[in-house]
PDB file of C-alpha atoms in Angstrom:
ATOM      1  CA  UNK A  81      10.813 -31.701  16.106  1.00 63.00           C
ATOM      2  CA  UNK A  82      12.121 -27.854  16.086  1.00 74.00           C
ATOM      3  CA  UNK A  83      12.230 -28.537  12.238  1.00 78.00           C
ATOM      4  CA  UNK A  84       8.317 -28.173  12.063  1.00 85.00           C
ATOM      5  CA  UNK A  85       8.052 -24.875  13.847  1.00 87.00           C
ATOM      6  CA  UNK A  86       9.724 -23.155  10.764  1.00 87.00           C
ATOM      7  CA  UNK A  87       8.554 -25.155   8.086  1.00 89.00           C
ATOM      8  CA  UNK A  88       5.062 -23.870   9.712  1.00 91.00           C
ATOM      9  CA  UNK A  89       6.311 -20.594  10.000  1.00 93.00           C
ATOM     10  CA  UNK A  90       6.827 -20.463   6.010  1.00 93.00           C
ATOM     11  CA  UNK A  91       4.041 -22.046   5.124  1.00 93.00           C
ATOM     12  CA  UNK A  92       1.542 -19.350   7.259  1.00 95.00           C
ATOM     13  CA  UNK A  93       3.631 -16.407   5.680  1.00 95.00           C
ATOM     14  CA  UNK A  94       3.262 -17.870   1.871  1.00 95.00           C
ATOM     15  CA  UNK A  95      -0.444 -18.504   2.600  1.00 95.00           C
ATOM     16  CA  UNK A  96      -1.008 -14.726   3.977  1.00 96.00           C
ATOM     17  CA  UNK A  97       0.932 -13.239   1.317  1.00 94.00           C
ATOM     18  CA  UNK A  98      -1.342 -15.169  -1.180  1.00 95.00           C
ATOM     19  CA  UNK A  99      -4.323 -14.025  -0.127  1.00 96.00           C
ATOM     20  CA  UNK A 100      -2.970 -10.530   0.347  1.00 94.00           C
ATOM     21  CA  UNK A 101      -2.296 -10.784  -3.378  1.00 94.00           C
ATOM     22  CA  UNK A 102      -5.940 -12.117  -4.058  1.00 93.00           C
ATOM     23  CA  UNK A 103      -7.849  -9.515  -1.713  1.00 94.00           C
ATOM     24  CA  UNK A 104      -5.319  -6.734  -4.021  1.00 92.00           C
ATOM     25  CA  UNK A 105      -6.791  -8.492  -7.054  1.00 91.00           C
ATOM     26  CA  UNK A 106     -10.293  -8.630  -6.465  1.00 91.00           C
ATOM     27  CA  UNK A 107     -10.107  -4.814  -5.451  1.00 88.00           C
ATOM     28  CA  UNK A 108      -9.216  -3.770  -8.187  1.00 88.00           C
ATOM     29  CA  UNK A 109     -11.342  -5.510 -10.348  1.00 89.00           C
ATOM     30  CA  UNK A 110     -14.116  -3.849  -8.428  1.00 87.00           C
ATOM     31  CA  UNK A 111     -12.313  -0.572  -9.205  1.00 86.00           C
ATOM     32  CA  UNK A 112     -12.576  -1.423 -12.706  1.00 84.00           C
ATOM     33  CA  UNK A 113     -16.165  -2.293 -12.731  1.00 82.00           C
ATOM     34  CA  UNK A 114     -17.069   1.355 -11.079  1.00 80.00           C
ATOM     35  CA  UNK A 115     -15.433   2.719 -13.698  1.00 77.00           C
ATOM     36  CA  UNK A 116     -16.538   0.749 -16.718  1.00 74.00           C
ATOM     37  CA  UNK A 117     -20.453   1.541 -15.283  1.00 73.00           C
ATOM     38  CA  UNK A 118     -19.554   5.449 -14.589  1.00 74.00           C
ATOM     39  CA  UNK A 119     -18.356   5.626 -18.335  1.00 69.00           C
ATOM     40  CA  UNK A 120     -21.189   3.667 -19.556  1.00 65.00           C
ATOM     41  CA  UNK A 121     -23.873   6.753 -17.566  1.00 61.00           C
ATOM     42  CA  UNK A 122     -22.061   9.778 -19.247  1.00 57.00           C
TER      43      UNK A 122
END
C-alpha cells in the first residue's frame, strides 16, 4: 500500500506539468495571432 501514494504523487506532477506546457502553448499561439492581425491593419 505506501507504494501507491508515490506512484500518485508522480503521476499528479507529470499531469500538471503537461498542462502547464499546453496552457504555455496555446498562449502563445494567441500571441501570434495578435500579431499576424496587427501586421495585416498597417
Amino acid at each position: 500500500m505506501p507504494f501507491i501514494l508515490p506512484l500518485a504523487t508522480a503521476l499528479t506532477v507529470a499531469l500538471t506539468y503537461e498542462t502547464l506546457k499546453g496552457t504555455k502553448n496555446t498562449i502563445q499561439r494567441r500571441q501570434r495571432r495578435q500579431r499576424r492581425k496587427k501586421g495585416n491593419g498597417i
